[in-house]
Coordinates of C-alpha atoms and ligand atoms in Angstrom, one line a residue:
Chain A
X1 CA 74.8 60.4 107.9
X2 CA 78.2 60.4 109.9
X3 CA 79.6 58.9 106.8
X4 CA 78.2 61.6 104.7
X5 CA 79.9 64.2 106.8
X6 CA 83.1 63.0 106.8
X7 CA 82.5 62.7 102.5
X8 CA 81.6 66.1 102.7
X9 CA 83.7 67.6 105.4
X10 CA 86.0 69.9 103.2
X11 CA 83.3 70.7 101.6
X12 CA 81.9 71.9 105.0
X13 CA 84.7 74.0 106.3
X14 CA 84.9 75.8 103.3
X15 CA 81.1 76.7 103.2
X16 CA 82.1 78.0 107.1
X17 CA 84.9 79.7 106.0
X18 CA 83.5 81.6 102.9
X19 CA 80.2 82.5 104.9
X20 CA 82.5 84.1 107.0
X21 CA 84.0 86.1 104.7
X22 CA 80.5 86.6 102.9
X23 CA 79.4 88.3 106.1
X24 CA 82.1 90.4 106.5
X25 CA 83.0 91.1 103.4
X26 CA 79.7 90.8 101.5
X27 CA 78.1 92.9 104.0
X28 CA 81.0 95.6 103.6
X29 CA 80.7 95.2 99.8
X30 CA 76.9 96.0 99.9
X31 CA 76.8 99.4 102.0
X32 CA 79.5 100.6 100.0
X33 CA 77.9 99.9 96.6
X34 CA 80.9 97.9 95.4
X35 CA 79.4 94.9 93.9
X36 CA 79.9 95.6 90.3
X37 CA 83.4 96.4 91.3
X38 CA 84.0 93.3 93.1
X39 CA 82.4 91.5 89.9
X40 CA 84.8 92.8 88.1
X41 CA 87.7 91.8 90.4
X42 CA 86.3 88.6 90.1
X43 CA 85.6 88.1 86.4
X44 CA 88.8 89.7 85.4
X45 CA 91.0 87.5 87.8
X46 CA 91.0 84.8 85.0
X47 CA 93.8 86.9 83.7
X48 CA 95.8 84.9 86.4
X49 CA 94.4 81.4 85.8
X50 CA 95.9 82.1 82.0
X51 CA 99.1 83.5 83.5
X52 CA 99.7 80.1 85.8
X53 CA 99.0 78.0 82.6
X54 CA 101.2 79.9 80.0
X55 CA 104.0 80.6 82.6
X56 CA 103.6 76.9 84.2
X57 CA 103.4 79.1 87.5
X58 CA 101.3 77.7 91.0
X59 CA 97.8 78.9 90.0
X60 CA 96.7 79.8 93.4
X61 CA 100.0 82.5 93.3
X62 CA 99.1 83.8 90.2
X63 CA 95.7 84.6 90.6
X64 CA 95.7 85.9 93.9
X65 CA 98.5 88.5 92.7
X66 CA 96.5 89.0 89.6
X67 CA 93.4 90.1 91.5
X68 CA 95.8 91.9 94.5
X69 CA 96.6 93.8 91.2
X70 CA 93.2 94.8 89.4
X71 CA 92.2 95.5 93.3
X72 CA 95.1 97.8 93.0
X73 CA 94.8 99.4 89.8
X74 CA 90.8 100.0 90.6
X75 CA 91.4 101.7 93.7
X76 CA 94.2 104.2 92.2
X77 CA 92.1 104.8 89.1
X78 CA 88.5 105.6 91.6
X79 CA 90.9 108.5 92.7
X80 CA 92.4 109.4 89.5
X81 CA 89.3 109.0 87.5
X82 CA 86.5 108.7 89.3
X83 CA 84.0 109.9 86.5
X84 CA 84.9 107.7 84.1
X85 CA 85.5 104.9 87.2
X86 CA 82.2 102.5 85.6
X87 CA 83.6 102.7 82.0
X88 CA 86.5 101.8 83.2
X89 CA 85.6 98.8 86.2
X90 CA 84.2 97.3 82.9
X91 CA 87.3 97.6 80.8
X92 CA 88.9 95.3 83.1
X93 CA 86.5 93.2 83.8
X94 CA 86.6 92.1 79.8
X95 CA 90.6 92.3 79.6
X96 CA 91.2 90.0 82.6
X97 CA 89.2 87.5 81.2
X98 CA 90.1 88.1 77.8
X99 CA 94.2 88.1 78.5
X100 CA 92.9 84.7 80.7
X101 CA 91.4 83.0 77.5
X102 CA 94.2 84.1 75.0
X103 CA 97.0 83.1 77.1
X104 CA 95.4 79.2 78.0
X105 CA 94.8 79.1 73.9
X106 CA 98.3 79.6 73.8
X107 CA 99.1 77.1 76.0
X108 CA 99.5 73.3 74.6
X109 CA 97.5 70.7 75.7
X110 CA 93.9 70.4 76.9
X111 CA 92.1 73.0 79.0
X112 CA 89.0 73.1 80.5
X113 CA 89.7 76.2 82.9
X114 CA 87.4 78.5 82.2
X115 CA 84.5 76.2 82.9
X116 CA 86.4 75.2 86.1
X117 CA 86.5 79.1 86.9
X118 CA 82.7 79.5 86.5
X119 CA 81.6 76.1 88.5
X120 CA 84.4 75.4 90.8
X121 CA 84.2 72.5 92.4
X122 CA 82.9 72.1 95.9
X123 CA 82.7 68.3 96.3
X124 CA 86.2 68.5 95.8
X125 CA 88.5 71.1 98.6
X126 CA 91.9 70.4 98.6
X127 CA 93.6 71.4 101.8
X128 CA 95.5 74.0 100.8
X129 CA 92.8 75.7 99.7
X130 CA 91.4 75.6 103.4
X131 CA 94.7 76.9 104.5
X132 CA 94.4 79.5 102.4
X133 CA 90.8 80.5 103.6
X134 CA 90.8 80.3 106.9
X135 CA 94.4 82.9 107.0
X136 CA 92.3 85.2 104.9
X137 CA 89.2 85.0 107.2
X138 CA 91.8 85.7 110.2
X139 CA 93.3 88.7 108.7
X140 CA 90.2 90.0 107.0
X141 CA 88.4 90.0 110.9
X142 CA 91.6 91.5 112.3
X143 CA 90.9 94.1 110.0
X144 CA 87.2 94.8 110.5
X145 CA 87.4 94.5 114.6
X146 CA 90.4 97.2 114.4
X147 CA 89.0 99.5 111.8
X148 CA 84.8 98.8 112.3
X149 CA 83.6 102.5 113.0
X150 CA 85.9 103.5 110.1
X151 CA 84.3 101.4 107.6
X152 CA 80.9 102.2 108.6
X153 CA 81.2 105.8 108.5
X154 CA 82.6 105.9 105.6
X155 CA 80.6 103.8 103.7
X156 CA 77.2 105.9 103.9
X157 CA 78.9 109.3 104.5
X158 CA 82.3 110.1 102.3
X159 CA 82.6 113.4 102.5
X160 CA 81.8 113.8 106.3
X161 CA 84.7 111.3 106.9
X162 CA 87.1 113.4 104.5
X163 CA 86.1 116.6 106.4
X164 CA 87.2 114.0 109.6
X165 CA 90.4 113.3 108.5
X166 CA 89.5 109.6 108.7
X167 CA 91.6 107.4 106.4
X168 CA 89.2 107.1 103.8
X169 CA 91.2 106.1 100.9
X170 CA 93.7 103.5 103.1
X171 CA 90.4 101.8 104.2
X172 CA 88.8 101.9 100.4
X173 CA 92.4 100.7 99.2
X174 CA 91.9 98.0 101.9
X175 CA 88.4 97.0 101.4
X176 CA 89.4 96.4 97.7
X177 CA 92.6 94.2 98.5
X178 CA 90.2 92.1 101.2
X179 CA 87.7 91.5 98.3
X180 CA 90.0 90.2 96.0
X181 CA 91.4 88.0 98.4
X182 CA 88.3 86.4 99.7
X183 CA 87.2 86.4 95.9
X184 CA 90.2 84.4 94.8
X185 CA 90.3 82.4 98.2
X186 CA 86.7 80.9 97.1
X187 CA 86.6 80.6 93.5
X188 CA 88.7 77.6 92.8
X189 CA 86.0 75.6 94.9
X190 CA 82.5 77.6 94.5
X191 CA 83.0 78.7 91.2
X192 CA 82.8 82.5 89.9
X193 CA 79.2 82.3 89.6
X194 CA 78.6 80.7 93.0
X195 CA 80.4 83.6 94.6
X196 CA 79.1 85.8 92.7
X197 CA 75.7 84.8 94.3
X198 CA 76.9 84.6 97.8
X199 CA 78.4 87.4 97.9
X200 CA 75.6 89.5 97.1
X201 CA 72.0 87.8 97.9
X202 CA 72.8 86.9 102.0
X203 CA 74.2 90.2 102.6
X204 CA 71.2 91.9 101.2
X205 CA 68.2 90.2 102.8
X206 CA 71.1 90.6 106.2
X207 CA 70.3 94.5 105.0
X208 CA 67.3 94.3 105.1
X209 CA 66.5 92.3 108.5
X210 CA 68.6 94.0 110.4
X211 CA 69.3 97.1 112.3
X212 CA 73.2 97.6 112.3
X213 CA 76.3 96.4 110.4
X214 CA 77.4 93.6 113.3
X215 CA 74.2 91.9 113.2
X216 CA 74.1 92.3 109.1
X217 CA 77.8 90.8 109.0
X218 CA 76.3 87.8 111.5
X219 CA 73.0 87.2 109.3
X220 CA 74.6 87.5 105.9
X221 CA 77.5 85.0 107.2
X222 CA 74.5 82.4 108.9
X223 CA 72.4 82.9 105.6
X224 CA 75.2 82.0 103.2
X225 CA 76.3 79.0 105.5
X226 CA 72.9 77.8 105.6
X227 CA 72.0 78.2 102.1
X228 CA 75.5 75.9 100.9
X229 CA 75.2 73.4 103.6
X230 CA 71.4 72.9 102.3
X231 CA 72.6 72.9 98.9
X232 CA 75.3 70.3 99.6
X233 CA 72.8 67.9 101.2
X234 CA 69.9 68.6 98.7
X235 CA 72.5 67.9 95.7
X236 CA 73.5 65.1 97.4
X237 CA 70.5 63.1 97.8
X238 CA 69.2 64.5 94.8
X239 CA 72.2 63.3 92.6
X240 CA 72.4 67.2 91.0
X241 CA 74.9 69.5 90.9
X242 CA 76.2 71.3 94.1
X243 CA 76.7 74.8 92.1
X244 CA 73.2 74.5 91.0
X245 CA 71.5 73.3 93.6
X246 CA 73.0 76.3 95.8
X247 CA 72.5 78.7 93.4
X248 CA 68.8 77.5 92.9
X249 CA 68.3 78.1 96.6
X250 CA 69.6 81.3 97.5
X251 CA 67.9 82.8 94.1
X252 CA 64.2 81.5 95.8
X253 CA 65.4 82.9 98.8
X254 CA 66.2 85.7 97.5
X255 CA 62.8 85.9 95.0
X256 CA 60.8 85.3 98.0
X257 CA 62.3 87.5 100.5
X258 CA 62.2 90.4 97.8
X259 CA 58.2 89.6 97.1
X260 CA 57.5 89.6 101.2
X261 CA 59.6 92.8 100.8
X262 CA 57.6 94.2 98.0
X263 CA 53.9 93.3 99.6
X264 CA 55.4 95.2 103.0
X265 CA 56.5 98.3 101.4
X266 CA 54.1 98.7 99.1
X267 CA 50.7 100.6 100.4
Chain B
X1 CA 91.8 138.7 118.5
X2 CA 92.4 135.6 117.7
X3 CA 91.1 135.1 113.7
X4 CA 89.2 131.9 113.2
X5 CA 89.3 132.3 109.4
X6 CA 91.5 134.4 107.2
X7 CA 90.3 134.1 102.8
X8 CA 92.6 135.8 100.9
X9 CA 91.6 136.7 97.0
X10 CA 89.5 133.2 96.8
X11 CA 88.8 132.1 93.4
X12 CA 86.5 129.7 92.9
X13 CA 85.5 127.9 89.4
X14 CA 84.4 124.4 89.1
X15 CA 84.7 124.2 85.0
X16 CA 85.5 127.4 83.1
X17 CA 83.5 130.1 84.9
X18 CA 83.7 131.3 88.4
X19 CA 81.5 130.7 90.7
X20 CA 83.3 132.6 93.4
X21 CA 85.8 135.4 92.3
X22 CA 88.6 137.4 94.8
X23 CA 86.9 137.0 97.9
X24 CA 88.5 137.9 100.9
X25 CA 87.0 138.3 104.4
X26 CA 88.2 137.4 108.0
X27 CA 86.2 135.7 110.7
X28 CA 86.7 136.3 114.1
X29 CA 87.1 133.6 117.2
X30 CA 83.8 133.3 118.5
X31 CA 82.1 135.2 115.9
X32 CA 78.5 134.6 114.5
X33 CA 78.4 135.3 110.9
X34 CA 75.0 134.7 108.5
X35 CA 75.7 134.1 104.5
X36 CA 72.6 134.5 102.1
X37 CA 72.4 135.3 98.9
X38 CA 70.2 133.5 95.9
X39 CA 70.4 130.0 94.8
X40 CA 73.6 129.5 92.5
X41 CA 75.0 132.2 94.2
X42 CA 78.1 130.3 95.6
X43 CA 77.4 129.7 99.1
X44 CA 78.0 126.1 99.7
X45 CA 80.7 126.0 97.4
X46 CA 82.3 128.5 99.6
X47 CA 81.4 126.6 103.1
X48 CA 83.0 123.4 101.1
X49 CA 86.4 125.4 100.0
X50 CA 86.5 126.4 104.0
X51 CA 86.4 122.5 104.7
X52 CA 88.7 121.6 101.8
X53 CA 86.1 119.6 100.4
X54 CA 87.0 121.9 97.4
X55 CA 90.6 123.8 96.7
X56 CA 90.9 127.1 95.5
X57 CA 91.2 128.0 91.8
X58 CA 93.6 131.2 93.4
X59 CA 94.0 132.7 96.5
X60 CA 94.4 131.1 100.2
X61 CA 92.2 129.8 102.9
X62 CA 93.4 129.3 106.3
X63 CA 91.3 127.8 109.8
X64 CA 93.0 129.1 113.3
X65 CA 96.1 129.9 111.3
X66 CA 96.3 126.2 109.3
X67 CA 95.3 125.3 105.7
X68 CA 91.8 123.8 105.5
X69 CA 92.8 120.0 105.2
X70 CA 94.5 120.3 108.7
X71 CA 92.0 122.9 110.0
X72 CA 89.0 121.6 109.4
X73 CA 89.4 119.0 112.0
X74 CA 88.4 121.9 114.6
X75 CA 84.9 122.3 112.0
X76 CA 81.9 120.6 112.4
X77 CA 79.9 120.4 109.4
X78 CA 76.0 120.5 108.8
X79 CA 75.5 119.6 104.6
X80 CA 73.0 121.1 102.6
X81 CA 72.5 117.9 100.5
X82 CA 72.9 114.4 102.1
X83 CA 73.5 112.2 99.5
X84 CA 74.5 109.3 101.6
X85 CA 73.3 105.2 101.5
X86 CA 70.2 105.5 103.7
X87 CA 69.8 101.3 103.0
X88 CA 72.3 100.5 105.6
X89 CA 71.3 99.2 108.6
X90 CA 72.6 102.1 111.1
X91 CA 71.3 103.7 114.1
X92 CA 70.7 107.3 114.6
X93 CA 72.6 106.8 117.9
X94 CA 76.0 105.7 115.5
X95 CA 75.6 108.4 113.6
X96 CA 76.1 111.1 116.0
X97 CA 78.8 109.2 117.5
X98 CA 80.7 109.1 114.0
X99 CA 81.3 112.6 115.0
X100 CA 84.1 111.4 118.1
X101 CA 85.9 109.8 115.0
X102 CA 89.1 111.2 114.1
X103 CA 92.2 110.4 112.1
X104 CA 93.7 109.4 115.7
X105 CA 90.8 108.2 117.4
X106 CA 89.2 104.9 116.2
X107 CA 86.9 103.8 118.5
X108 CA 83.7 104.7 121.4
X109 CA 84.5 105.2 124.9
X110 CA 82.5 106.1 127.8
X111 CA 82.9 109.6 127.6
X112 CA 81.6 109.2 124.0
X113 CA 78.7 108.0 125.4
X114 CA 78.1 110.5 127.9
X115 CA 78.4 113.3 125.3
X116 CA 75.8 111.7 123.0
X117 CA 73.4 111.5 125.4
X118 CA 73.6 114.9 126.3
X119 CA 74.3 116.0 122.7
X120 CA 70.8 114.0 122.4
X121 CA 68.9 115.6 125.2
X122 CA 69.8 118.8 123.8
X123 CA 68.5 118.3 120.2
X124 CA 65.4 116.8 121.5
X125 CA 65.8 113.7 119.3
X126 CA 66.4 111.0 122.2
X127 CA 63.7 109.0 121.5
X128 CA 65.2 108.7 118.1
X129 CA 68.3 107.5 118.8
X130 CA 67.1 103.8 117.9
X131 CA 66.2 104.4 115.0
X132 CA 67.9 103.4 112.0
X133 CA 69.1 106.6 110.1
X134 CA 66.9 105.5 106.4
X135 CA 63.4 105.4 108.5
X136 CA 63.9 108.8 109.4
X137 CA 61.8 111.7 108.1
X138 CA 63.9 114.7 106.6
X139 CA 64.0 117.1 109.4
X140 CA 64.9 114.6 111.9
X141 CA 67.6 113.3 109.9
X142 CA 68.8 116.9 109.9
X143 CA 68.9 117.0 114.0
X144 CA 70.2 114.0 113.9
X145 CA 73.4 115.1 111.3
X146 CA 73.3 118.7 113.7
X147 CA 73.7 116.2 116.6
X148 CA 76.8 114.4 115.1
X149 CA 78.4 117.8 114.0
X150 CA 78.1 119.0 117.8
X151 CA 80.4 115.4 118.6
X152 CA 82.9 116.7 116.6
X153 CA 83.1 119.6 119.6
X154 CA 84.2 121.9 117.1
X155 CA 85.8 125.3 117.8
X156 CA 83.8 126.8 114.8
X157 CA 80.4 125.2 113.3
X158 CA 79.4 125.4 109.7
X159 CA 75.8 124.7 109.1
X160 CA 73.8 124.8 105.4
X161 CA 70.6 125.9 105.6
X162 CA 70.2 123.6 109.0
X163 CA 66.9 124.7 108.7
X164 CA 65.4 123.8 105.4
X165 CA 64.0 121.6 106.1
X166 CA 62.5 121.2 109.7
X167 CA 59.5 122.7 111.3
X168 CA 58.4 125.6 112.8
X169 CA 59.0 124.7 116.3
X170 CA 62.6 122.8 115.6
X171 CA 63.3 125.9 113.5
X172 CA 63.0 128.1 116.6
X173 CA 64.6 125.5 119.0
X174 CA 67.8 125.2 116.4
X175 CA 68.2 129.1 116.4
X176 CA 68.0 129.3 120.1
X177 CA 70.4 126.4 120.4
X178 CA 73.1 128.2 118.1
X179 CA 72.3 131.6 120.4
X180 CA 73.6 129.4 123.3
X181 CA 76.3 127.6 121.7
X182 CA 79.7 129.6 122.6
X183 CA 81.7 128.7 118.9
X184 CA 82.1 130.3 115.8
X185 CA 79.2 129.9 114.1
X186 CA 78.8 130.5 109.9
X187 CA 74.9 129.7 109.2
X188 CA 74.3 129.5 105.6
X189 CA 70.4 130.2 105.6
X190 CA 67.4 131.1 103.2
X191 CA 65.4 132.5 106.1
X192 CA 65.2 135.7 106.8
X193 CA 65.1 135.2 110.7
X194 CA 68.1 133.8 110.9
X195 CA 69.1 137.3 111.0
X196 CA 67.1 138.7 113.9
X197 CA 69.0 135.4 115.7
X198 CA 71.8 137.6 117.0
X199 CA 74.5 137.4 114.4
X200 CA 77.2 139.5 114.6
X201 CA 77.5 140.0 110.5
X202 CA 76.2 138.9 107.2
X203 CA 77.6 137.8 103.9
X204 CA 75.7 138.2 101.4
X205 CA 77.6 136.1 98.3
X206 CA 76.6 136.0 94.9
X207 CA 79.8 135.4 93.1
X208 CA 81.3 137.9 94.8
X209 CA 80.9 138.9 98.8
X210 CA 78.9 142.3 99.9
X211 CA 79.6 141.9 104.1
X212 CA 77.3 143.9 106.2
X213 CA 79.4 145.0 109.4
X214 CA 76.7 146.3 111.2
X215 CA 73.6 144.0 111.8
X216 CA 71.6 147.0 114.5
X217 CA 71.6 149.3 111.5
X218 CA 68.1 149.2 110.1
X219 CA 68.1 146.4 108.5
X220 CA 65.1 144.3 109.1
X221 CA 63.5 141.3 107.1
X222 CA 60.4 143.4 107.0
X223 CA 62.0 145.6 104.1
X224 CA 65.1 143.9 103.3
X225 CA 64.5 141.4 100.0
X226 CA 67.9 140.3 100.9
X227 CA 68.0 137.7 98.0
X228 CA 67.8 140.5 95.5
X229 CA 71.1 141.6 95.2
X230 CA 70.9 144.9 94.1
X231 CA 68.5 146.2 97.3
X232 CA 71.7 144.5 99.4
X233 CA 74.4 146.2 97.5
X234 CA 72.1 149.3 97.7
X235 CA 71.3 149.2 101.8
X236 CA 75.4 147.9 101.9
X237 CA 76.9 150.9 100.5
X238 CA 74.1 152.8 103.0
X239 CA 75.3 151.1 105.7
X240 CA 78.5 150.6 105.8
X241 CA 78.9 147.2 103.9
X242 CA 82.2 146.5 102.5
X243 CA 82.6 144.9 99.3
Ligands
LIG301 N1 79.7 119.9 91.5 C1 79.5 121.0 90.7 N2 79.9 121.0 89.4 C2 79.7 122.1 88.6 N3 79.1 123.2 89.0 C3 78.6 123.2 90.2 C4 78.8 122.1 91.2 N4 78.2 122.5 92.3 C5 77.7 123.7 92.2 N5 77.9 124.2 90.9 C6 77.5 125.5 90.4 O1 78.2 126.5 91.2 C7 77.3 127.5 91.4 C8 77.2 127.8 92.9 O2 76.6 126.6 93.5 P1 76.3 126.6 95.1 O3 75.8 125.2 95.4 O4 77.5 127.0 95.8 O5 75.2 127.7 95.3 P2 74.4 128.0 96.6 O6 74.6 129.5 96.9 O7 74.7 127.1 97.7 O8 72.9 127.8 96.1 P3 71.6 127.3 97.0 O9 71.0 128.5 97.7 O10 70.7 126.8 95.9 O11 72.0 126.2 97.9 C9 76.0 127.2 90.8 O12 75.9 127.9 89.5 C10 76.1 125.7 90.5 O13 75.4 125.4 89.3
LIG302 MG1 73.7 125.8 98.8

């Protein structure tokens, strides 16, 4: 067991450090209704795995300026546009992966990115990588202790905090940037469709089971950290696949919670 | 006298057609002004032009002497509709304390505290304050929004139609509150009571504003169908309404 924990114990930091940023982040994410947005940070960030490849440039660089960039471009555009702002979320979702694909054809040699990009690899966290994580967890709960109240009330009341003069579009700017940082921070060892999943499912049973944002951040960040470091240990004795096996979880989780929630609700 | 708010010609239109057109009235410090007038006549979209939720098509708007944008700072805001995320886990009691907020102020002290208790006493809704704001029924959601408007300890108070949507008994407890409440006060209202509430004038908008200076003239609910604009144009120009 000891000697399984050392074997695994990048593997564990990182599940500490992205629940952390799942609670804070994923929590944030959910009350504001930004998932689809943050989806679309996340798919179309692959423009900056092709960028690394085609430019030989450090691919942790690239894509985290490629996402600080669609994060960017989405929150000017949800001011400039914000009628047309799903047509458009969608636009960029398809030409950041597309420009990602097109510019790794055009690369020589053999590439397996994309695949990478989907399943990560969590067995296998270089250091770096943890570096990387835990600065963004620091400055991302620098940000939420300093600006909590802010985020809250303007996340189910906009117009109340326009007519307050709160910073409204400084903290959406923000929130935006913070998601694609802790996006990009995970990916390259959970895999798009692993963060996907843990960004959304422990924040909304934290919803749920809670009765304000602090205790949602803490349950959604305990939830995620539980659900990996089962998945870890069940992939591990199991011989599967740590994506898989995670993902398996927290979708019965999630199935079950949302059954218990139906029978409640329901007369 | 100090002028609370000055509208100069206020256009209004949100595509091609206005909704409000050269509108100009002043509003005393202190003053207690009703607005009716039918459903699509314009009267929220006016209430959001004073906050600068909206900007004018033409004309000028200003709150103790600044635009709205700076101005409405000193307003504190009941909505009509609430279209906010009623998932989130939040507590009644952070709600009305969202209302010490400000572009300056960032976080809860104890004086914040203080107020919302009292704010709390005074709305009756104590016993609510735990609650989290989406298990709330409509009405008390509305006290509870009135609540965090009274945080904001505004200098003038802009409520619409505060009391659509509560009972009998809160309806009577809201209009004696705003009778106690020393403020400018602009009560967008469907209820003909609102206007035996001591208010000082009435604006009647329907695309454009009919003002009736003088609310001890006879003009009681009992006769007036004050939605039907023609009977208000017809008892204005009787009584000394300016158009
Ligand atoms: N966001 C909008 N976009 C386009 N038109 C709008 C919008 N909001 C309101 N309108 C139109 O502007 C007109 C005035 O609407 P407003 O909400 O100000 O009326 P109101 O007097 O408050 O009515 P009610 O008594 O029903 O609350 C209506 O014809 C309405 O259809
Ligand atoms: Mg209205």
């Amino acid at each position: 067991m000891v000697a399984l924990i050392e074997l695994l114990s990048n593997s564990l930091i990182a599940a500490l450090l992205i629940s952390i940023a799942i609670g804070i982040i994923g929590s944030i994410m959910l009350i504001n209704r930004y998932n689809y947005l943050a989806a679309s940070i996340a798919h179309g960030s692959y423009g900056g795995v092709g960028i690394a490849l085609f430019f030989s440039l450090p691919l942790l660089l690239s894509t985290t300026l490629f996402a600080l960039f669609l994060a960017l471009l989405l929150a000017y555009l949800s001011y400039k546009e914000p009628k047309r702002l799903d047509i458009l979320i969608s636009v960029i979702w398809a030409m950041g992966m597309s420009i990602g694909i097109i510019l790794s054809d055009l690369t020589p040699g053999y590439h397996s990115d994309l695949l990478a990009y989907l399943f990560g690899n969590i067995l296998l966290v270089p250091n770096d990588d943890l570096y990387f994580m835990g600065i963004v967890d620091c400055i991302v709960l620098l940000f939420v202790w300093q600006n909590f109240h802010y985020l809250i009330a303007i996340a189910y009341d906009k117009e109340f905090a326009i007519t307050r003069n709160l910073p409204v579009k400084m903290m959406h700017t923000l929130i935006l940037v913070f998601i694609a940082l802790t996006i990009v921070m995970s990916i390259r060892s959970f895999g798009l469709i692993l963060v996907i999943a843990l960004f959304s499912i422990p924040p909304f049973i934290a919803e749920k089971i809670t009765k304000n944002a602090q205790s949602m951040m803490l349950a959604a960040a305990v939830i995620a950290f539980f659900l990996i470091v089962a998945g870890l240990f069940l992939a591990y004795f199991l011989n599967i696949s740590a994506t898989a096996a995670i993902i398996l979880l927290a979708s019965a989780i999630f199935l079950l919670f949302f059954k218990g929630l139906k029978s409640t609700t329901s007369p | 006298m100090q002028l609370a708010i000055e509208v100069k010609h206020l256009f209004f239109a949100y595509e091609k057609e206005y909704v409000l057109e050269d509108i100009s009235a002043t509003i005393k410090d202190r003053e207690y002004i009703a607005i009716i007038g039918p459903n699509g006549g314009g009267k929220s979209t006016f209430v959001k032009l004073l906050l600068g939720l909206l900007t004018p098509t033409k004309g000028t708007i200003t709150i103790y002497g600044t635009p709205p944008s700076k101005g409405r700072e000193l307003i504190g805001y009941l909505p009509q509709n609430i279209h906010f995320n009623l998932d989130i886990p939040l507590q009644a009691r952070e709600v009305i304390l969202h209302g010490r907020l400000s572009a300056k102020k960032r976080t809860f002290d104890r004086d914040d505290l203080q107020m919302l208790e009292h704010i709390a006493q005074q709305l009756h809704i104590t016993h609510l304050l735990n609650k989290k704001i989406g298990e709330l029924s409509g009405g008390e959601r509305q006290r509870v929004l009135l609540a965090r408007a009274l945080a904001t300890k505004p200098k003038i108070l802009i409520l619409d139609e505060p009391t659509a949507a509560v009972d009998f008994k809160t309806q009577k407890e809201i209009y004696q509150l705003l009778q106690e409440l020393d403020l400018t006060k602009i009560v967008v209202s469907h209820d003909v009571n609102i206007l035996l509430q001591g208010v000082d004038r009435v604006f009647y908008i329907n695309r454009k504003l009919y003002i009736h200076n003088n609310i001890n003239l006879p003009i009681t609910p009992q006769e007036g169908h004050f939605c039907e604009m023609e009977i208000f144009e017809k008892l204005g120009s009787e009584n000394g309404c300016t158009h």
